[in-house]
Amino acid sequence: MAQFKLPSAETSITSLSFDDTGEFLLAACSDESLQLYNSREGKSEKSLLSKKYGCHLARFTHHHGSIIYASTRGNDDIRYLSTFDNAFLRYFKGHTAAVTSLSLCPGSDTFVSTSLDDTVRLWNLSSANAHGRLNLATPTLAAYDPSATVLAIGSPSTSSILLYDLRHFDRAPFATFDLKTLDSKQHIAMHGAAHPRDWTRLEFSNDGKHLLLGTNSTAGHILLDAFDGSLVGFLMRAPQYLPLSLSKQRPAPYPAQPAGTRVVPGQGDVCFSADGRYVIGASGGDKDGAVWDLVQGEKDEMMALRPALGLPCKGKMGCVEWNPKFNMLASGDKEVVMWLPEEHVSARAP
């Protein structure tokens, strides 16, 4: 395990991203800095400042020397930055409200963004103008499937996940997963009056079989079949951390907004392992992590799956990310932690 303290005790990590090689880790911080780490050598590489524009949802492109991230000050542009000389390569203009998610296509230099302006936009790194746009109700989250042919868009206000064929992005979605049907589940009735709509992350497993919807709900994260949208299970947090308060996962570091303004989520505090067998996330408390086993874990009669293992951590896991090449997990909140899972095989469930 490698741990890295942040410059100030008041600073928090709001997003994490590994590059394609798995050798570098990028962290966006609430003090409007970007921290770059070498994950293979376990050391800090450099710190980049973005005081004028702020930073959130920082993502590596397919080249480890360039990144994209959302602005949190001045305007809502997406910025394309070279980490070698800290110089901007391009601004992606168009959004008129805070960006809520950024996802890079696994097979090309295109990426998708969602925003509080109720639009979804498709971009290419070579052009400052979006080449695709959808107007939807609260499209808060977006994710590519591993084959780079399907785009999933999560809309909390309509309780639905829309699936689009990227070859025909301008057409209607070919599938819609209506999560309002979960309201009838006994598990939801026991842990909340209605289906959870405080969504924090949307992610496909690497085998394309499952779709993970991270939430801040007491009912837990939601695991769906990626082909038909049927419920696979509720991933429950540890009982001692329930009930959760709304937006337990750290929100984005945007300046204060008027009352009633929709909260911009952070990256999410849950993710798949590389093989798709495990889901790793925060315990729901101010310390420790949880691991759900999707293969050998036993669900109860209400489709609830409890954590199989725990990850002992002195601090909170505000966001998590799995390394795409190496058997490593990164978590962040007040510090960045790089985990080697074999060190914690005997950890007990929280």
XYZ file of C-alpha atoms in Angstrom:
350
model
C 0.000 0.000 0.000
C 1.255 3.487 -0.884
C -0.244 6.603 0.701
C 0.151 10.233 -0.330
C -0.860 13.156 1.833
C -2.295 16.269 0.206
C -0.714 19.706 0.777
C -3.542 20.856 3.065
C -5.772 19.059 5.548
C -8.782 20.900 4.079
C -8.119 19.589 0.561
C -10.044 16.584 -0.752
C -9.783 14.337 -3.812
C -12.846 14.617 -6.065
C -11.875 12.332 -8.984
C -9.285 9.700 -9.933
C -8.136 8.383 -13.316
C -5.504 5.865 -14.462
C -3.918 6.148 -17.890
C -4.157 3.275 -20.401
C -0.778 1.843 -19.376
C -1.744 1.772 -15.702
C 1.534 3.490 -14.819
C 0.126 6.910 -13.955
C -2.687 8.077 -11.698
C -4.346 11.493 -11.934
C -6.242 13.097 -9.052
C -8.358 16.259 -9.208
C -8.467 18.127 -5.905
C -10.794 20.600 -4.251
C -7.948 23.150 -3.959
C -8.032 23.453 -7.777
C -4.901 21.406 -8.327
C -4.211 18.251 -10.332
C -1.893 15.699 -8.739
C 0.003 13.225 -10.934
C 1.409 9.994 -9.438
C 3.562 7.166 -10.766
C 1.647 4.077 -9.669
C 4.358 1.586 -10.638
C 7.050 3.296 -8.591
C 4.683 4.545 -5.900
C 5.729 8.184 -5.983
C 4.336 11.624 -6.701
C 5.352 12.972 -10.115
C 4.096 16.558 -10.221
C 1.380 18.999 -9.211
C -0.455 21.136 -11.781
C -2.501 24.185 -10.777
C -5.777 25.298 -12.347
C -6.645 28.184 -10.044
C -8.253 30.311 -12.747
C -10.679 27.666 -14.021
C -10.886 25.095 -11.226
C -10.891 21.373 -12.022
C -13.113 18.341 -11.666
C -13.604 14.954 -13.375
C -10.017 14.898 -14.659
C -9.447 12.076 -17.148
C -6.422 10.815 -19.061
C -6.788 10.646 -22.819
C -5.251 7.643 -24.593
C -1.891 9.406 -24.253
C -0.579 9.679 -20.700
C 0.821 13.135 -21.431
C -2.571 14.761 -22.005
C -5.752 15.036 -19.962
C -9.234 16.528 -20.106
C -11.192 17.983 -17.208
C -14.266 20.059 -16.419
C -14.060 23.684 -15.322
C -15.561 24.733 -12.004
C -14.917 28.475 -12.262
C -15.558 31.184 -14.833
C -17.427 29.012 -17.337
C -18.374 25.408 -18.031
C -15.815 24.607 -20.725
C -13.979 21.302 -20.863
C -10.220 21.762 -21.018
C -7.609 19.709 -22.859
C -4.215 19.991 -21.164
C -0.685 18.758 -21.824
C 0.837 17.553 -18.554
C 4.371 17.853 -19.968
C 4.409 21.672 -20.074
C 1.076 22.522 -18.374
C -0.199 24.132 -21.601
C -3.770 24.020 -22.874
C -4.195 22.265 -26.204
C -7.880 23.073 -26.730
C -11.087 24.280 -25.063
C -14.329 22.417 -25.690
C -17.075 25.037 -25.509
C -20.830 24.511 -25.493
C -22.110 23.568 -22.048
C -23.915 26.350 -20.204
C -24.041 24.675 -16.783
C -21.773 22.463 -14.700
C -20.470 19.272 -16.312
C -21.531 16.209 -14.295
C -19.638 13.396 -16.041
C -16.831 12.857 -18.556
C -16.176 9.498 -20.203
C -13.501 8.714 -22.791
C -14.345 6.223 -25.533
C -12.209 3.072 -25.106
C -11.687 2.698 -28.854
C -11.050 6.227 -30.150
C -10.251 9.827 -29.267
C -13.901 10.734 -28.777
C -15.493 11.404 -25.411
C -18.914 12.179 -23.993
C -19.987 14.774 -21.447
C -23.219 15.333 -19.529
C -24.251 18.566 -17.873
C -26.790 20.319 -15.689
C -27.844 22.189 -18.863
C -29.705 18.930 -19.706
C -27.545 18.079 -22.703
C -25.284 15.181 -23.655
C -22.489 16.083 -26.062
C -20.092 13.957 -28.089
C -16.653 15.393 -28.782
C -13.440 14.512 -30.572
C -10.098 15.637 -29.204
C -9.203 17.056 -32.621
C -12.090 19.556 -32.703
C -13.325 22.233 -30.311
C -16.921 21.741 -31.441
C -19.226 18.914 -30.416
C -20.189 16.562 -33.246
C -23.237 15.184 -31.468
C -25.824 16.480 -29.000
C -28.844 15.124 -27.163
C -31.354 17.146 -25.160
C -32.574 14.999 -22.264
C -34.022 15.411 -18.787
C -31.232 15.392 -16.166
C -28.631 13.317 -18.056
C -26.327 13.172 -15.038
C -24.124 10.165 -15.909
C -22.773 8.508 -19.064
C -20.637 5.423 -19.758
C -19.305 3.556 -22.801
C -19.528 -0.207 -22.978
C -16.198 -2.073 -23.499
C -16.851 -2.579 -27.222
C -17.270 1.186 -27.730
C -20.532 0.638 -29.612
C -23.051 1.418 -26.866
C -23.458 4.544 -24.763
C -25.467 4.387 -21.530
C -26.946 7.598 -20.118
C -28.430 7.790 -16.634
C -31.307 10.166 -15.872
C -32.173 10.288 -12.151
C -35.302 12.433 -12.511
C -36.903 9.908 -14.870
C -35.389 6.903 -13.065
C -34.152 5.507 -16.352
C -30.972 4.438 -18.129
C -30.996 4.981 -21.903
C -28.852 2.880 -24.253
C -27.763 4.424 -27.559
C -26.069 2.842 -30.556
C -23.068 5.088 -31.201
C -23.327 4.425 -34.920
C -26.761 6.074 -34.849
C -26.397 8.513 -31.985
C -29.019 10.856 -33.460
C -31.733 8.199 -33.273
C -33.890 7.184 -30.326
C -32.323 4.844 -27.756
C -32.566 1.185 -28.710
C -33.289 0.239 -25.085
C -34.535 1.983 -21.953
C -34.112 0.469 -18.500
C -36.947 1.761 -16.321
C -35.767 1.664 -12.724
C -39.125 2.767 -11.370
C -40.009 -0.919 -11.445
C -37.650 -1.368 -8.492
C -40.131 0.526 -6.293
C -42.126 -2.670 -5.943
C -39.170 -4.623 -4.575
C -39.437 -5.595 -0.917
C -35.823 -4.539 -0.381
C -36.637 -0.966 -1.449
C -39.695 -0.915 0.797
C -37.560 -1.853 3.797
C -34.752 0.635 3.172
C -36.491 3.586 1.571
C -39.922 4.756 0.537
C -38.978 4.928 -3.141
C -36.313 3.893 -5.582
C -32.959 5.648 -4.865
C -32.325 8.628 -7.149
C -29.141 10.014 -5.638
C -26.898 8.566 -8.369
C -23.107 8.888 -8.332
C -21.610 6.542 -10.957
C -22.497 4.506 -14.036
C -20.078 1.813 -15.257
C -20.049 -1.313 -17.443
C -18.055 -4.338 -16.332
C -15.141 -5.206 -18.623
C -16.935 -8.311 -19.887
C -19.939 -6.170 -20.832
C -22.369 -8.318 -18.853
C -23.204 -5.992 -15.983
C -24.054 -2.351 -15.512
C -23.284 -0.787 -12.123
C -25.272 2.183 -10.850
C -23.597 3.731 -7.828
C -25.929 5.511 -5.411
C -25.904 7.193 -2.019
C -29.089 5.370 -1.083
C -29.564 3.257 2.013
C -30.873 0.588 -0.384
C -27.363 0.236 -1.785
C -25.772 0.306 -5.215
C -27.751 -1.276 -8.043
C -26.328 -4.014 -10.274
C -28.169 -4.625 -13.552
C -27.932 -7.075 -16.421
C -26.422 -4.966 -19.212
C -28.445 -6.719 -21.917
C -31.986 -6.562 -20.615
C -31.777 -4.249 -17.603
C -33.048 -6.856 -15.159
C -31.998 -6.556 -11.529
C -28.979 -8.658 -10.560
C -28.766 -7.390 -6.998
C -28.572 -4.573 -4.473
C -25.052 -4.101 -3.121
C -25.671 -3.220 0.515
C -23.244 -1.337 2.688
C -22.402 -2.437 6.230
C -25.351 -2.235 8.666
C -23.496 -0.039 11.158
C -23.225 2.707 8.527
C -26.947 2.803 7.755
C -28.930 4.889 7.223
C -26.743 7.048 5.002
C -27.223 10.780 4.787
C -28.015 12.186 1.350
C -24.931 12.734 -0.837
C -22.603 10.862 1.496
C -20.196 10.629 -1.392
C -18.232 13.857 -1.776
C -19.806 16.324 -4.241
C -17.911 18.371 -6.776
C -16.066 21.473 -5.501
C -18.195 24.077 -7.251
C -18.692 27.521 -5.696
C -21.821 28.028 -3.592
C -24.998 27.936 -5.678
C -28.463 29.370 -4.986
C -30.838 27.294 -2.888
C -32.577 24.623 -4.909
C -29.738 24.211 -7.411
C -29.036 20.593 -8.341
C -25.918 19.201 -6.672
C -23.072 18.238 -9.008
C -21.893 14.758 -8.020
C -18.314 13.700 -7.616
C -16.854 10.698 -9.418
C -18.583 8.067 -7.295
C -17.279 5.857 -4.499
C -17.691 2.440 -6.153
C -16.206 0.596 -9.163
C -15.710 -2.832 -10.773
C -12.504 -4.819 -10.525
C -10.790 -5.502 -13.859
C -12.196 -9.045 -14.146
C -15.738 -7.930 -13.292
C -16.031 -10.373 -10.407
C -15.792 -7.828 -7.609
C -17.235 -4.426 -6.858
C -15.165 -2.258 -4.537
C -16.397 0.834 -2.779
C -16.700 2.922 0.345
C -18.221 1.397 3.447
C -20.588 4.326 3.895
C -18.791 5.540 7.017
C -15.783 7.738 7.612
C -13.324 4.854 7.314
C -12.779 1.467 5.638
C -13.856 0.052 2.300
C -16.056 -2.843 1.214
C -15.719 -5.600 -1.409
C -18.733 -7.369 -2.929
C -18.179 -10.789 -4.570
C -20.528 -11.102 -7.562
C -19.709 -14.789 -8.154
C -19.621 -16.493 -4.758
C -21.469 -13.888 -2.726
C -24.888 -15.051 -1.541
C -27.900 -12.796 -2.011
C -30.842 -12.916 0.361
C -34.456 -13.382 -0.717
C -34.696 -9.644 -1.426
C -31.716 -9.699 -3.864
C -29.453 -7.906 -1.365
C -25.743 -8.754 -1.366
C -23.616 -7.903 1.662
C -19.859 -7.161 1.473
C -17.699 -10.294 1.401
C -14.510 -8.531 2.485
C -13.437 -5.277 4.050
C -10.515 -2.994 3.254
C -9.038 -1.472 6.429
C -8.588 2.238 5.800
C -8.155 4.937 8.439
C -9.912 7.506 6.277
C -12.975 7.786 4.110
C -13.039 6.551 0.509
C -14.515 9.531 -1.323
C -13.769 8.033 -4.754
C -12.236 4.803 -6.060
C -10.726 3.626 -9.354
C -9.319 0.283 -10.542
C -6.052 0.141 -12.472
C -6.726 -1.100 -16.048
C -3.416 -2.998 -16.347
C -2.207 -3.948 -12.878
C -3.881 -5.579 -9.896
C -4.238 -2.300 -8.049
C -6.958 -0.122 -6.604
C -6.725 3.610 -5.905
C -8.899 5.462 -3.424
C -8.949 9.088 -2.430
C -10.390 11.602 -0.032
C -7.997 13.435 2.288
C -5.141 11.356 0.881
C -4.489 9.130 -2.119
C -4.084 5.427 -1.329
C -2.884 2.749 -3.777
C -3.945 -0.755 -2.766
C -2.437 -4.103 -3.699
C -5.321 -6.566 -3.107
C -3.130 -9.540 -2.202
C -2.099 -7.668 0.941
C -5.680 -7.731 2.211
C -6.987 -11.189 1.305
C -7.747 -11.998 4.940
C -9.578 -8.769 5.702
C -12.982 -9.356 7.228
C -16.162 -7.813 5.928
C -17.154 -4.546 7.630
